Coordinates of C-alpha atoms in Angstrom, one line a residue:
M1358 CA 7.5 -13.8 -2.4
N1359 CA 8.6 -16.7 -4.6
I1360 CA 12.2 -16.6 -5.8
E1361 CA 12.7 -18.8 -8.9
Y1362 CA 16.1 -20.5 -8.9
E1363 CA 16.1 -20.6 -12.7
N1364 CA 16.2 -16.8 -12.7
V1365 CA 18.9 -16.7 -10.1
F1366 CA 21.1 -19.0 -12.1
C1367 CA 20.4 -16.9 -15.2
Y1368 CA 21.6 -13.8 -13.4
L1369 CA 24.7 -15.6 -12.2
G1370 CA 25.5 -16.4 -15.8
F1371 CA 25.1 -20.2 -15.7
G1372 CA 23.0 -20.5 -18.8
G1373 CA 22.2 -24.2 -19.3
I1374 CA 25.0 -25.3 -17.0
K1375 CA 23.9 -26.9 -13.7
P1376 CA 25.5 -25.2 -10.7
N1377 CA 27.6 -27.2 -8.3
P1378 CA 26.2 -28.3 -4.9
D1379 CA 28.1 -25.5 -3.0
T1380 CA 26.6 -22.9 -5.2
I1381 CA 23.1 -24.3 -4.8
K1382 CA 23.6 -24.3 -1.0
L1383 CA 24.6 -20.6 -1.0
V1384 CA 21.5 -19.8 -3.2
D1385 CA 19.4 -21.6 -0.6
E1386 CA 21.0 -19.5 2.2
C1387 CA 20.6 -16.3 0.3
T1388 CA 16.9 -16.8 -0.7
H1389 CA 16.1 -17.5 3.0
E1390 CA 18.0 -14.4 4.0
I1391 CA 16.1 -12.2 1.5
Q1392 CA 12.8 -13.5 2.9
D1393 CA 14.0 -12.5 6.4
I1394 CA 15.5 -9.0 5.7
S1395 CA 13.6 -7.6 2.7
N1396 CA 10.7 -5.1 3.0
P1397 CA 8.8 -5.8 -0.2
K1398 CA 6.4 -3.0 -1.3
Y1399 CA 4.8 -2.0 -4.5
T1400 CA 2.4 0.6 -5.7
Y1401 CA 0.6 1.3 -9.0
E1402 CA -2.0 3.7 -10.4
I1403 CA -4.0 3.7 -13.6
F1404 CA -4.2 6.9 -15.7
D1405 CA -6.4 7.9 -18.6
I1406 CA -4.5 9.2 -21.6
K1407 CA -4.9 11.8 -24.2
L1408 CA -3.1 11.8 -27.6
Q1409 CA -2.6 15.2 -29.3
N1410 CA -0.3 16.0 -32.2
K1411 CA 1.8 12.9 -31.6
V1412 CA 2.2 13.7 -27.9
L1413 CA 0.6 11.5 -25.3
F1414 CA -0.4 13.0 -22.0
L1415 CA -1.2 11.0 -18.8
R1416 CA -4.2 12.8 -17.3
G1417 CA -3.7 13.8 -13.7
S1418 CA 0.1 13.6 -13.9
N1419 CA 3.0 15.6 -15.4
I1420 CA 4.1 12.7 -17.6
I1421 CA 4.3 13.4 -21.4
F1422 CA 5.4 10.8 -23.9
S1423 CA 6.6 11.9 -27.4
E1424 CA 9.1 9.2 -28.1
D1425 CA 8.1 7.1 -31.2
D1426 CA 8.9 3.8 -29.4
I1427 CA 6.6 4.5 -26.5
L1428 CA 3.9 5.9 -28.7
N1429 CA 4.0 2.8 -30.8
Y1430 CA 3.9 0.6 -27.6
L1431 CA 0.8 2.5 -26.4
K1432 CA -0.9 3.0 -29.8
D1433 CA -4.0 1.0 -29.0
S1434 CA -4.2 1.8 -25.3
S1435 CA -6.9 4.0 -23.7
K1436 CA -5.2 3.9 -20.2
V1437 CA -1.8 3.5 -18.8
A1438 CA -0.7 1.8 -15.5
L1439 CA 2.4 3.0 -13.8
V1440 CA 3.9 0.4 -11.5
A1441 CA 6.8 0.6 -9.0
A1442 CA 8.2 -2.0 -6.6
T1443 CA 11.1 -2.3 -4.2
L1444 CA 12.7 -4.8 -1.7
G1445 CA 13.9 -2.1 0.7
L1446 CA 17.2 -0.7 1.8
E1447 CA 18.4 -3.5 4.0
I1448 CA 18.9 -5.7 0.9
D1449 CA 21.3 -3.1 -0.5
R1450 CA 23.2 -2.9 2.8
R1451 CA 23.6 -6.7 3.1
I1452 CA 24.8 -7.1 -0.5
L1453 CA 27.4 -4.3 0.1
L1454 CA 28.5 -6.0 3.4
Y1455 CA 29.0 -9.4 1.7
M1456 CA 30.8 -7.9 -1.3
K1457 CA 33.4 -6.7 1.2
T1458 CA 33.5 -9.7 3.5
R1459 CA 32.3 -12.7 1.4
P1460 CA 32.4 -11.6 -2.3
I1461 CA 31.0 -14.9 -3.7
K1462 CA 28.0 -14.8 -1.3
G1463 CA 27.6 -11.1 -2.2
L1464 CA 27.3 -11.9 -5.9
I1465 CA 24.8 -14.7 -5.2
L1466 CA 22.7 -12.5 -2.8
D1467 CA 22.7 -9.9 -5.5
A1468 CA 21.4 -12.4 -8.1
C1469 CA 18.8 -13.7 -5.7
A1470 CA 17.6 -10.2 -5.0
S1471 CA 17.2 -9.5 -8.7
A1472 CA 15.1 -12.6 -9.0
A1473 CA 13.1 -11.6 -5.9
I1474 CA 12.2 -8.1 -7.3
E1475 CA 11.1 -9.7 -10.5
S1476 CA 8.8 -12.0 -8.5
L1477 CA 7.4 -9.1 -6.5
F1478 CA 6.9 -7.0 -9.6
S1479 CA 5.0 -9.9 -11.2
K1480 CA 2.6 -9.8 -8.3
A1481 CA 1.8 -6.1 -8.9
D1482 CA 1.6 -6.8 -12.6
S1483 CA -1.0 -9.5 -12.0
E1484 CA -3.1 -7.1 -9.9
V1485 CA -3.1 -4.5 -12.7
K1486 CA -4.2 -7.2 -15.2
S1487 CA -7.1 -8.2 -12.9
I1488 CA -8.2 -4.6 -12.5
A1489 CA -8.0 -4.2 -16.3
L1490 CA -10.1 -7.3 -17.0
A1491 CA -12.7 -6.0 -14.6
Q1492 CA -13.0 -3.0 -16.9
D1493 CA -13.0 -5.2 -20.0
L1494 CA -9.5 -4.1 -20.8
Y1495 CA -6.4 -6.1 -21.6
A1496 CA -2.9 -5.3 -20.4
T1497 CA 0.2 -5.3 -22.6
F1498 CA 3.6 -6.5 -21.5
R1499 CA 5.3 -4.2 -19.0
Y1500 CA 7.8 -1.8 -20.4
G1501 CA 10.3 0.0 -18.1
P1502 CA 12.8 2.8 -18.3
G1503 CA 16.2 1.5 -19.5
Y1504 CA 14.7 -1.3 -21.6
G1505 CA 14.6 -0.9 -25.4
K1506 CA 14.4 2.8 -26.3
F1507 CA 12.6 3.8 -23.1
P1508 CA 14.7 6.7 -21.7
L1509 CA 16.0 6.2 -18.2
H1510 CA 15.0 9.7 -17.1
F1511 CA 11.3 8.6 -16.9
Q1512 CA 12.2 6.9 -13.6
F1513 CA 11.8 10.3 -12.0
E1514 CA 8.5 11.1 -13.6
I1515 CA 7.0 7.7 -12.8
L1516 CA 8.0 7.9 -9.1
Q1517 CA 6.7 11.4 -8.9
A1518 CA 3.3 10.5 -10.4
L1519 CA 3.0 7.5 -8.0
D1520 CA 4.2 9.5 -4.9
A1521 CA 6.4 6.5 -4.6
Y1522 CA 8.8 7.8 -1.9
R1523 CA 6.0 8.5 0.5
K1524 CA 4.2 5.2 -0.3
I1525 CA 7.0 2.7 -0.6
G1526 CA 10.3 4.6 0.2
L1527 CA 11.5 4.5 -3.4
S1528 CA 13.5 7.4 -4.9
V1529 CA 15.8 8.1 -7.8
T1530 CA 19.3 9.5 -8.0
E1531 CA 20.6 12.4 -10.1
S1532 CA 21.7 9.8 -12.7
F1533 CA 18.1 8.3 -12.7
L1534 CA 19.1 5.1 -10.9
L1535 CA 16.6 3.7 -8.4
S1536 CA 17.2 3.7 -4.7
P1537 CA 16.9 1.2 -3.1
R1538 CA 18.8 -0.5 -5.9
K1539 CA 16.7 -3.7 -6.0
S1540 CA 13.7 -1.9 -7.3
L1541 CA 11.8 -1.7 -10.6
T1542 CA 9.4 0.7 -12.4
A1543 CA 7.4 0.1 -15.6
I1544 CA 4.3 1.2 -17.6
M1545 CA 1.6 -1.1 -18.9
G1546 CA -0.8 -0.2 -21.6
L1547 CA -4.5 -1.1 -21.1
R1548 CA -6.5 -1.6 -24.3
Q1549 CA -9.9 -3.0 -25.4
T1550 CA -8.4 -5.6 -27.7
M1551 CA -6.3 -8.5 -26.5
P1552 CA -2.7 -8.2 -27.5
L1553 CA -1.6 -10.7 -30.2
K1554 CA 1.0 -13.3 -29.2
G1555 CA 3.9 -11.4 -30.8
E1556 CA 2.8 -8.1 -29.2
N1557 CA 2.7 -9.4 -25.6
R1558 CA 6.5 -9.6 -25.2
T1559 CA 8.6 -9.9 -22.2
K1560 CA 11.2 -7.3 -21.1
C1561 CA 13.9 -9.4 -22.7
M1562 CA 12.1 -9.5 -26.0
S1563 CA 11.5 -5.7 -25.9
C1564 CA 15.1 -4.9 -25.1
S1565 CA 17.6 -3.9 -27.8
A1566 CA 20.5 -5.6 -26.0
V1567 CA 20.3 -8.8 -28.0
N1568 CA 23.7 -10.1 -26.9
C1569 CA 23.0 -9.6 -23.2
Q1570 CA 24.2 -12.6 -21.1
Y1571 CA 21.0 -12.5 -19.1
R1572 CA 18.7 -12.6 -22.1
K1573 CA 16.3 -15.5 -22.0
D1574 CA 15.5 -17.8 -25.0
E1575 CA 12.8 -15.9 -26.9
S1576 CA 11.3 -19.2 -28.1
L1577 CA 10.5 -20.0 -24.5
L1578 CA 9.0 -16.6 -23.7
E1579 CA 6.4 -16.3 -26.4

């Protein structure tokens, strides 16, 4: 699992500022610690879809999409991949411990874990794309609950459809937050035509929080 320092520094809010040597040393320590204590797991499944009266059904699941934003995202897709990934509970415990005993290291470990789950999810993402290509299909950018206008309550439906608690130990709270906390879920549309450059956006480009301090430069993402 590759943890990109650029992403870590972004989560820490450095922007284009170079971190000092002490911060870089702590990032080194935290990335090694994550490799030692994390339990990275992911799962995914591809579903056929049916569109009827502006309602999209994922065959073989209880998921129904009627939101305009999601329907537009999946408008050219014939299948949908559901993806979930987690770093495991020990990461959450260690972050909480450091927040109480070494707050600065706790913040840095949290940022490193965020970069780590992104890296893990990208691995699952790549596998889905390979499966899609083997079926002469192309995958869109991944789109997850909580980004853009994707309702957060779909966390529950996605995990249920994937049987994620049994497979990777991932669950959701009553407020639709993932547990373990350093986890991600998303959908990916699979279509017969290759997405155009402007369509294949990243999660930052699809999110409506344009003033977010963690948002990456869109000119570098396209």
